[in-house]
Amino acid sequence: LPGGMEKIKQHTFALAHYTYTVLSTLKYANGAPVVRIYSDTDFSSPDVQGPIINFNVLDENGAVIGFSQVDKMASLYNIHVRTGCFCNTGACQMHLDISNEDVKRNLQAGHVCGDDVDLVDGCPTGSVRISFGYMSSFEDAQTFLKFIIATRLSKLDTEIPSQSSAAKLMTESVPDYYPSFNKVDNLSPVPHISNRELRSNSATNSTGNWEPPQAETESIRAAVSETAVPTCRRGGKPITVTSIYLYPIKSCSAFEVTEWPVGNQGLLYDRNWMIVNQNGVCLTQKQEPRLCLVYPSIDLKQNVMVIRAEGMDPVSVSLEENTGKETVISESKVCSHRVKTYDCGDGIAGWFSMFLGRPSRLIRQSSDMKNRSHQKHTKGPGSAANVSLSLVNEAQYLLINTASILQLKEYISARLEEPLEIEELIRRFRANIVISAPESFEEEEWAEISIGALRFQVVGPCSRCQIICINQQSGERNKEVLQSLSAARGKKTNFGIYLMNQPLHSSLPHVLSVGSQVLPVLKENTEIHPPTPSEEKCSG
């Protein structure tokens, strides 16, 4: 860009002005706008408006779709956005109409800076921002607009402008002082995008739609609506544990067991190790999908972890913690949490570097940091706060319900040419505990559960990211799973619940076993009452 800062200003503002103009025209079939743009200007002059657009996405009824939801969907299209209040609380309060009392209420609801609590009682706590720089191109602006159209609009939702009107819109939306944009022949119109184009832009032959047609969406939401779950279904099918998985190495493949010891951090050795790059930054399947092809297994008798991968010789790592004087304790990060770790040596580092094709090292959590505690707000007696965590993101355990998986599977399979197998879906959600309950999504109504002698507090729902789009057997990505989950659940991508250990009141061995009965207590209850002999087969 010859011409210095003035030319850069014109270039970036032209991109923002064009995107702003097209965004402003997008409407649903009922005439409702697709986005709400927050701005103090009309994008007419770069002297008073920078090359950014701040907005929230709306549904067809005008309700705001949370910024964390938009962020997750954008990541499927390789688009990076900034979300939240952008370190500008005053502007956030002004444009979102948030009062001082609302700020206090949001804080009480657990919302803090940088989290994904994007809606409180349906009201937004922040917004989405896109920014253009000197390296941004017209194709970047088109990619973003295609993303909004693909995920919010179907061909039945709105009349997309014709190619000629789109070209006219594009040229009219570009300031006169940027002549290179006034060559209509050089522009590829954005608003008219066929379903075939959307499919070709996707990793699979999915439709690319964020939500299905309205009637289909309503039927799905009705099927998974939150309803009161009876404390005990007399004569009903009991709830049992069907599968147990641990993930010794964070973001690597699951290790399935039929029974397993429970420690003070959750399942013994669950996420005790993780892989980092040459800068010590944790690698996950988001950056390196092939991590799912690394298969660690724990041999308690031999006291080793054996790691396998296709084309590689198996390698072993001792379960004994290295506490020698030569051990160097370093500080790493898991999400926003700081953890103390130590390196597992050059041998295993070479193994991972060769398999992943990039410099990588295996590190393990140090016992010096075994008191890393859960920081979320919890309520009620026996709060799970200050419970020790391993290298997990949120909580000690993640539980999913097979009935909920089946509900989602039916919907996803209808949108794919080749239906997903139930086992593949279960593995995509990377749970520790899989249960079989009679009703889909009833687990979201629970406050606590007991499994044998073990008692757990429900910390909250698990908000899903793009990792569920990765086939855990092949490492291939598929946008459809997250998009279908978003469509089925409304404005959130919650699936599964987080659990924390409750104090144990039993002398029985602390072991979690497949086949054990699950006894839940609802959110409005405070205690778990053991079933009487006549209620032994109740689901709890």
XYZ file of C-alpha atoms in Angstrom:
540
model
C 0.000 0.000 0.000
C 2.094 2.936 -1.183
C 1.027 6.269 0.192
C 1.562 5.746 3.922
C -1.015 5.990 6.692
C -3.504 8.014 4.663
C -3.808 5.235 2.101
C -4.078 2.621 4.858
C -6.862 4.667 6.456
C -8.771 4.790 3.181
C -8.253 1.065 2.543
C -9.365 -0.135 5.962
C -12.308 2.253 6.158
C -13.516 1.173 2.720
C -13.639 -2.436 3.951
C -15.493 -1.455 7.122
C -17.905 0.815 5.238
C -18.730 -1.910 2.728
C -19.251 -4.564 5.409
C -21.355 -2.194 7.515
C -23.597 -1.389 4.547
C -24.197 -5.027 3.590
C -24.735 -6.091 7.205
C -27.329 -3.353 7.616
C -29.372 -4.754 4.730
C -29.564 -8.379 5.947
C -33.059 -9.247 7.169
C -35.106 -12.314 7.975
C -38.256 -13.194 6.019
C -40.349 -11.356 8.630
C -38.343 -8.169 8.054
C -36.398 -8.401 11.308
C -32.707 -7.384 11.109
C -30.048 -10.066 11.396
C -27.661 -7.868 13.392
C -27.804 -4.845 15.660
C -24.850 -2.553 15.037
C -23.533 -0.313 17.800
C -22.010 2.881 16.465
C -21.909 6.610 17.132
C -21.541 7.342 13.401
C -23.152 6.372 10.115
C -19.826 5.167 8.675
C -19.647 8.149 6.312
C -16.170 9.433 7.168
C -12.908 7.775 8.260
C -12.095 10.943 10.213
C -14.669 10.034 12.881
C -15.100 6.275 12.389
C -12.374 3.663 12.652
C -12.249 0.388 10.654
C -14.198 -1.655 13.204
C -17.798 -2.861 13.427
C -19.350 -3.643 16.799
C -22.578 -5.633 16.762
C -24.710 -8.434 18.169
C -26.414 -11.111 16.103
C -30.182 -11.383 16.532
C -32.636 -14.186 15.922
C -35.789 -13.767 13.850
C -37.684 -12.595 16.953
C -35.160 -9.850 17.744
C -33.542 -11.645 20.691
C -29.762 -11.374 21.025
C -27.653 -14.455 20.349
C -24.816 -14.497 22.882
C -21.378 -13.381 21.743
C -19.684 -16.604 22.865
C -22.040 -18.544 20.610
C -21.155 -16.314 17.647
C -17.462 -16.652 18.463
C -17.639 -20.453 18.436
C -19.454 -20.542 15.120
C -17.041 -18.030 13.587
C -14.129 -20.258 14.567
C -15.611 -23.020 12.390
C -15.146 -20.663 9.437
C -11.589 -19.665 10.489
C -12.745 -16.185 11.457
C -11.311 -14.527 14.557
C -13.515 -12.010 16.348
C -13.195 -10.176 19.636
C -16.042 -10.417 22.115
C -17.136 -8.972 25.452
C -16.930 -5.332 26.528
C -13.471 -4.654 25.018
C -12.122 -3.062 28.203
C -14.650 -0.250 27.726
C -17.319 -0.715 30.354
C -18.796 2.745 29.830
C -19.436 2.214 26.124
C -20.782 -1.256 26.885
C -23.267 0.158 29.393
C -24.323 2.954 27.042
C -24.872 0.914 23.857
C -26.298 -2.190 25.562
C -28.418 -0.122 27.968
C -26.847 -1.760 31.030
C -27.532 0.064 34.287
C -25.295 0.077 37.337
C -27.766 -2.289 38.975
C -27.469 -4.604 35.966
C -23.682 -4.659 36.368
C -24.079 -5.777 39.977
C -26.689 -8.349 38.997
C -24.425 -9.759 36.270
C -21.577 -10.047 38.755
C -23.825 -11.904 41.175
C -24.738 -14.252 38.325
C -21.048 -15.144 38.034
C -20.108 -12.893 35.091
C -16.538 -11.602 35.112
C -14.353 -10.048 32.451
C -13.205 -12.537 29.822
C -15.733 -15.296 30.518
C -18.442 -16.665 28.222
C -21.435 -15.531 30.290
C -22.851 -13.596 27.358
C -26.511 -13.442 28.369
C -28.078 -12.885 31.784
C -31.868 -13.208 31.819
C -31.787 -12.851 28.033
C -29.913 -9.528 28.131
C -26.431 -9.276 26.551
C -23.387 -8.615 28.717
C -21.239 -7.720 25.705
C -21.045 -7.827 21.927
C -18.970 -8.939 18.943
C -16.349 -6.826 17.163
C -14.608 -7.265 13.828
C -11.577 -5.176 12.926
C -9.861 -4.479 9.600
C -6.142 -3.775 9.266
C -3.776 -2.834 6.461
C -3.365 -6.534 5.586
C -7.118 -7.161 5.374
C -8.582 -7.759 1.935
C -11.945 -7.432 0.247
C -12.103 -11.239 0.240
C -11.847 -11.160 4.048
C -14.915 -8.923 4.214
C -16.773 -11.264 1.868
C -15.772 -14.308 3.928
C -17.224 -12.713 7.042
C -20.470 -11.793 5.293
C -20.779 -15.296 3.856
C -20.417 -16.654 7.389
C -23.273 -14.494 8.685
C -25.489 -15.434 5.746
C -24.660 -19.136 5.957
C -25.346 -19.404 9.670
C -28.354 -17.094 9.991
C -30.246 -17.160 6.706
C -31.656 -19.874 4.491
C -32.983 -19.336 0.990
C -36.496 -19.280 2.486
C -35.676 -16.687 5.130
C -35.050 -13.664 2.961
C -34.934 -12.379 -0.540
C -31.247 -12.123 -1.278
C -30.445 -9.184 -3.604
C -29.729 -10.161 -7.192
C -26.224 -10.057 -8.579
C -26.817 -6.736 -10.303
C -28.317 -5.089 -7.231
C -25.523 -6.547 -5.124
C -22.946 -4.999 -7.431
C -24.754 -1.679 -7.192
C -24.846 -1.953 -3.395
C -21.145 -2.675 -3.298
C -20.145 0.273 -5.434
C -22.502 2.624 -3.591
C -21.100 1.520 -0.250
C -17.513 2.422 -1.143
C -16.366 6.052 -0.743
C -15.476 7.928 -3.920
C -11.922 8.487 -2.808
C -11.167 4.759 -3.054
C -11.423 4.307 -6.826
C -10.059 0.783 -6.975
C -13.289 -0.449 -5.380
C -15.482 1.257 -7.983
C -14.646 -1.306 -10.654
C -17.739 -3.466 -10.435
C -16.281 -6.119 -12.685
C -13.578 -6.810 -10.121
C -16.050 -7.485 -7.329
C -17.668 -10.815 -6.555
C -21.074 -9.974 -5.018
C -21.678 -11.288 -1.509
C -25.408 -11.404 -0.733
C -26.394 -13.968 -3.393
C -24.985 -17.274 -2.163
C -26.422 -20.560 -3.300
C -26.775 -23.661 -1.139
C -24.271 -25.347 -3.424
C -21.749 -22.613 -2.666
C -22.324 -23.033 1.044
C -21.732 -26.761 0.794
C -18.524 -26.260 -1.161
C -17.294 -23.832 1.476
C -17.864 -26.399 4.234
C -15.542 -29.173 5.272
C -18.333 -31.688 4.584
C -21.483 -31.924 2.508
C -23.557 -30.328 5.241
C -25.996 -27.526 4.549
C -23.930 -25.009 6.490
C -26.994 -23.537 8.191
C -26.641 -22.507 11.801
C -30.309 -23.185 12.505
C -32.908 -25.259 10.618
C -36.200 -23.804 9.360
C -38.339 -22.357 12.136
C -40.891 -25.192 12.346
C -38.142 -27.800 12.600
C -36.297 -25.774 15.214
C -39.379 -25.421 17.386
C -40.033 -29.172 17.308
C -36.462 -29.869 18.361
C -36.547 -27.329 21.162
C -39.851 -28.726 22.383
C -38.304 -32.174 22.533
C -35.395 -30.963 24.644
C -37.235 -28.346 26.702
C -36.429 -28.032 30.342
C -39.123 -29.824 32.297
C -39.361 -30.842 35.921
C -37.883 -34.268 36.569
C -39.581 -36.343 39.268
C -37.345 -37.277 42.170
C -38.081 -40.957 41.682
C -39.981 -42.718 38.938
C -41.796 -45.579 40.576
C -41.419 -48.624 38.393
C -39.329 -46.630 35.917
C -36.026 -47.613 34.423
C -33.119 -46.906 36.803
C -30.339 -44.538 35.789
C -27.008 -46.332 35.506
C -23.407 -45.649 34.532
C -22.789 -47.165 31.086
C -19.220 -46.016 30.349
C -16.231 -44.500 32.117
C -13.436 -42.665 30.321
C -10.302 -40.944 31.504
C -7.915 -38.844 29.480
C -4.450 -39.218 30.994
C -2.963 -36.744 28.489
C -5.035 -33.615 27.980
C -6.690 -33.514 24.529
C -5.453 -36.980 23.558
C -7.607 -40.067 23.079
C -9.803 -41.545 25.798
C -8.861 -44.571 27.901
C -12.031 -46.584 28.598
C -12.346 -48.594 31.813
C -15.075 -50.562 33.569
C -14.070 -49.399 37.048
C -11.505 -46.901 38.247
C -10.198 -45.374 41.493
C -11.339 -41.877 42.412
C -8.825 -39.428 43.875
C -9.082 -35.938 45.280
C -8.833 -34.467 41.765
C -11.313 -36.780 40.072
C -10.562 -40.051 38.290
C -7.037 -41.136 39.150
C -4.509 -39.853 36.565
C -7.185 -38.079 34.524
C -5.496 -35.194 32.671
C -2.316 -35.349 34.719
C -0.203 -34.717 31.608
C -0.400 -32.321 28.687
C 1.564 -31.540 25.530
C 3.092 -28.113 24.974
C 4.870 -26.452 22.068
C 8.405 -25.064 22.104
C 7.130 -21.978 23.950
C 5.461 -23.998 26.710
C 1.926 -23.269 25.444
C -0.569 -26.097 25.838
C -1.559 -27.849 22.616
C -5.152 -29.008 22.229
C -7.151 -30.501 19.380
C -8.182 -26.972 18.396
C -4.632 -26.366 17.155
C -3.590 -29.988 16.565
C -6.492 -32.350 15.720
C -4.076 -35.317 15.394
C -3.779 -35.403 19.184
C -6.918 -37.557 19.159
C -4.829 -40.247 17.409
C -2.528 -40.551 20.438
C -3.744 -43.405 22.655
C -2.524 -43.374 26.270
C -3.421 -46.226 28.620
C -2.733 -46.698 32.321
C -1.392 -49.956 33.747
C -1.856 -49.692 37.518
C -0.108 -53.006 38.186
C 3.002 -52.107 36.185
C 2.760 -48.483 37.364
C 3.234 -47.061 33.876
C 1.376 -45.120 31.224
C 1.811 -46.632 27.764
C 1.390 -44.270 24.796
C 0.610 -45.584 21.315
C 0.043 -44.024 17.903
C -0.116 -45.399 14.381
C 3.312 -45.698 12.799
C 5.098 -45.169 16.122
C 6.661 -47.605 18.573
C 4.879 -47.646 21.952
C 6.544 -45.582 24.655
C 6.123 -45.781 28.434
C 6.073 -43.138 31.137
C 6.294 -43.975 34.827
C 3.323 -43.102 37.020
C 5.735 -42.256 39.839
C 6.093 -38.522 40.155
C 9.595 -37.225 39.589
C 10.396 -35.467 42.846
C 14.181 -35.504 42.568
C 16.284 -32.457 43.295
C 17.138 -32.160 39.598
C 13.464 -31.733 38.674
C 12.758 -28.247 37.379
C 9.288 -26.973 38.251
C 7.858 -24.598 35.655
C 4.695 -22.566 35.404
C 2.208 -23.298 32.621
C -1.307 -22.194 31.794
C -4.529 -24.159 31.355
C -7.072 -21.696 30.003
C -6.631 -18.783 32.419
C -5.377 -20.940 35.309
C -1.696 -21.082 36.222
C -0.364 -24.548 36.998
C 3.019 -25.858 38.107
C 4.448 -28.626 35.969
C 7.660 -30.466 35.200
C 9.061 -31.799 31.929
C 8.964 -35.549 31.258
C 12.264 -35.651 29.377
C 13.806 -35.477 25.918
C 12.922 -39.067 24.957
C 9.165 -38.651 25.102
C 9.510 -35.111 23.697
C 11.185 -36.566 20.604
C 8.391 -39.129 20.248
C 5.665 -36.474 20.235
C 7.684 -34.109 18.024
C 8.098 -36.837 15.415
C 4.433 -37.842 15.458
C 3.031 -34.308 15.371
C 5.654 -32.929 13.016
C 6.387 -29.958 15.271
C 8.544 -29.373 18.384
C 6.520 -30.714 21.307
C 7.105 -31.753 24.882
C 5.146 -33.773 27.444
C 4.768 -32.150 30.848
C 3.082 -33.335 34.037
C 1.339 -31.448 36.798
C 3.483 -31.115 39.881
C 2.149 -32.116 43.278
C 3.106 -28.607 44.385
C 0.063 -27.420 42.473
C -2.387 -30.155 43.413
C -4.353 -27.580 45.368
C -5.376 -25.616 42.278
C -8.988 -24.951 43.140
C -12.241 -24.444 41.357
C -13.026 -20.746 41.128
C -16.625 -20.741 39.884
C -19.502 -19.446 41.987
C -21.355 -22.309 43.640
C -24.424 -22.312 45.819
C -25.959 -24.390 48.521
C -24.542 -26.552 51.303
C -21.393 -28.500 50.669
C -20.154 -26.116 48.013
C -17.675 -27.623 45.595
C -15.522 -24.508 45.614
C -11.834 -24.914 46.514
C -11.816 -28.508 45.266
C -8.499 -29.599 43.776
C -8.251 -29.739 39.981
C -5.907 -31.530 37.603
C -5.159 -30.074 34.133
C -8.864 -29.882 33.278
C -10.474 -26.694 32.003
C -13.472 -26.422 34.304
C -14.234 -29.239 36.730
C -13.178 -32.695 37.914
C -15.741 -34.662 35.903
C -17.885 -34.270 32.816
C -21.096 -36.313 32.577
C -23.279 -36.905 29.519
C -26.537 -38.786 29.054
C -27.012 -41.393 26.311
C -30.632 -40.301 25.850
C -29.428 -36.778 25.098
C -26.885 -38.166 22.623
C -29.613 -40.145 20.842
C -31.814 -37.047 20.638
C -28.994 -35.106 19.007
C -27.937 -38.020 16.793
C -31.369 -38.225 15.154
C -31.188 -34.584 14.188
C -27.573 -34.626 12.960
C -28.063 -37.817 10.958
C -30.982 -36.243 9.104
C -28.638 -33.515 7.897
C -25.746 -35.740 6.834
C -25.410 -38.125 3.914
C -23.786 -40.704 6.195
C -25.288 -40.907 9.706
C -22.954 -40.794 12.695
C -22.631 -43.840 14.910
C -23.651 -43.395 18.541
C -20.189 -44.401 19.801
C -18.530 -41.815 17.584
C -20.779 -39.070 18.959
C -20.126 -40.139 22.537
C -16.379 -39.939 21.987
C -16.671 -36.502 20.404
C -18.144 -35.139 23.627
C -15.158 -36.451 25.663
C -17.037 -37.188 28.886
C -15.690 -38.979 31.951
C -19.026 -40.516 32.916
C -21.693 -41.676 30.472
C -25.078 -42.544 31.962
C -28.285 -44.029 30.619
C -31.261 -41.975 31.835
C -34.815 -42.337 30.503
C -35.244 -38.696 29.463
C -32.978 -36.594 27.256
C -31.388 -33.566 28.937
C -32.940 -34.328 32.318
C -29.421 -34.191 33.757
C -29.572 -30.405 33.436
C -32.176 -30.348 36.215
C -29.920 -32.009 38.767
C -28.142 -30.283 41.638
C -26.327 -33.323 43.046
C -25.950 -36.996 42.251
C -24.825 -40.096 44.113
C -23.127 -43.035 42.401
C -22.600 -45.849 44.861
C -20.756 -44.371 47.840
C -19.618 -41.361 45.819
C -21.431 -38.048 45.913
C -21.018 -35.224 43.405
C -22.182 -31.647 43.135
C -23.330 -30.397 39.742
C -21.293 -27.283 38.985
C -23.082 -26.300 35.790
C -23.521 -27.074 32.082
C -20.639 -27.657 29.683
C -20.592 -25.068 26.898
C -19.173 -26.809 23.841
C -16.533 -25.609 21.395
C -15.319 -26.763 17.983
C -13.557 -29.847 19.401
C -16.836 -31.775 19.101
C -16.505 -31.241 15.340
C -13.431 -33.505 15.278
C -13.874 -37.196 14.550
C -11.964 -38.823 17.420
C -11.060 -41.846 15.277
C -9.686 -39.966 12.259
C -8.939 -36.398 13.317
C -11.141 -35.027 10.505
C -13.282 -31.942 11.126
C -17.006 -31.621 10.510
C -18.853 -28.355 11.169
C -22.239 -30.027 11.307
C -22.063 -31.331 14.886
C -21.608 -27.934 16.552
C -24.036 -26.241 14.155
C -26.661 -28.915 14.805
C -26.171 -28.660 18.556
C -26.595 -24.899 18.348
C -29.783 -25.296 16.322
C -31.237 -27.933 18.621
C -30.475 -26.166 21.888
C -31.435 -22.647 20.878
C -28.880 -19.944 21.556
C -26.406 -22.037 23.518
C -24.177 -25.018 22.784
C -24.504 -26.645 26.197
C -24.190 -30.410 26.345
C -23.375 -32.402 29.479
C -22.827 -31.257 33.051
C -19.733 -30.629 35.144
C -19.355 -32.448 38.472
C -17.159 -31.975 41.538
C -16.408 -34.363 44.379
C -18.457 -33.933 47.517
C -16.970 -34.987 50.879
C -17.136 -38.765 51.185
C -19.154 -40.110 54.111
C -18.387 -43.768 53.573
C -15.611 -46.215 54.405
C -16.236 -48.066 51.147
C -13.446 -48.030 48.521
C -13.550 -44.899 46.395
C -14.132 -46.604 43.049
C -16.403 -45.630 40.182
C -17.867 -48.610 38.304
C -19.895 -49.245 35.163
C -23.367 -50.518 36.077
C -23.609 -48.463 39.263
C -26.931 -46.791 39.909
C -27.141 -43.006 39.666
C -29.376 -41.249 42.201
C -29.924 -37.577 41.313
C -31.416 -34.824 43.430
C -33.140 -31.920 41.750
C -32.008 -28.319 42.002
C -34.805 -27.387 44.368
C -33.907 -30.196 46.811
C -31.126 -30.068 49.382
C -30.552 -33.672 50.359
C -30.401 -37.086 48.743
C -32.691 -39.577 50.432
C -31.669 -43.233 50.031
C -34.387 -45.329 48.369
C -36.440 -47.648 50.534
C -36.375 -51.383 49.682
C -39.564 -50.945 47.632
C -37.893 -48.151 45.646
C -34.640 -49.956 44.823
C -35.415 -49.914 41.106
C -36.435 -46.262 41.017
C -34.276 -44.056 38.841
C -33.771 -41.530 41.620
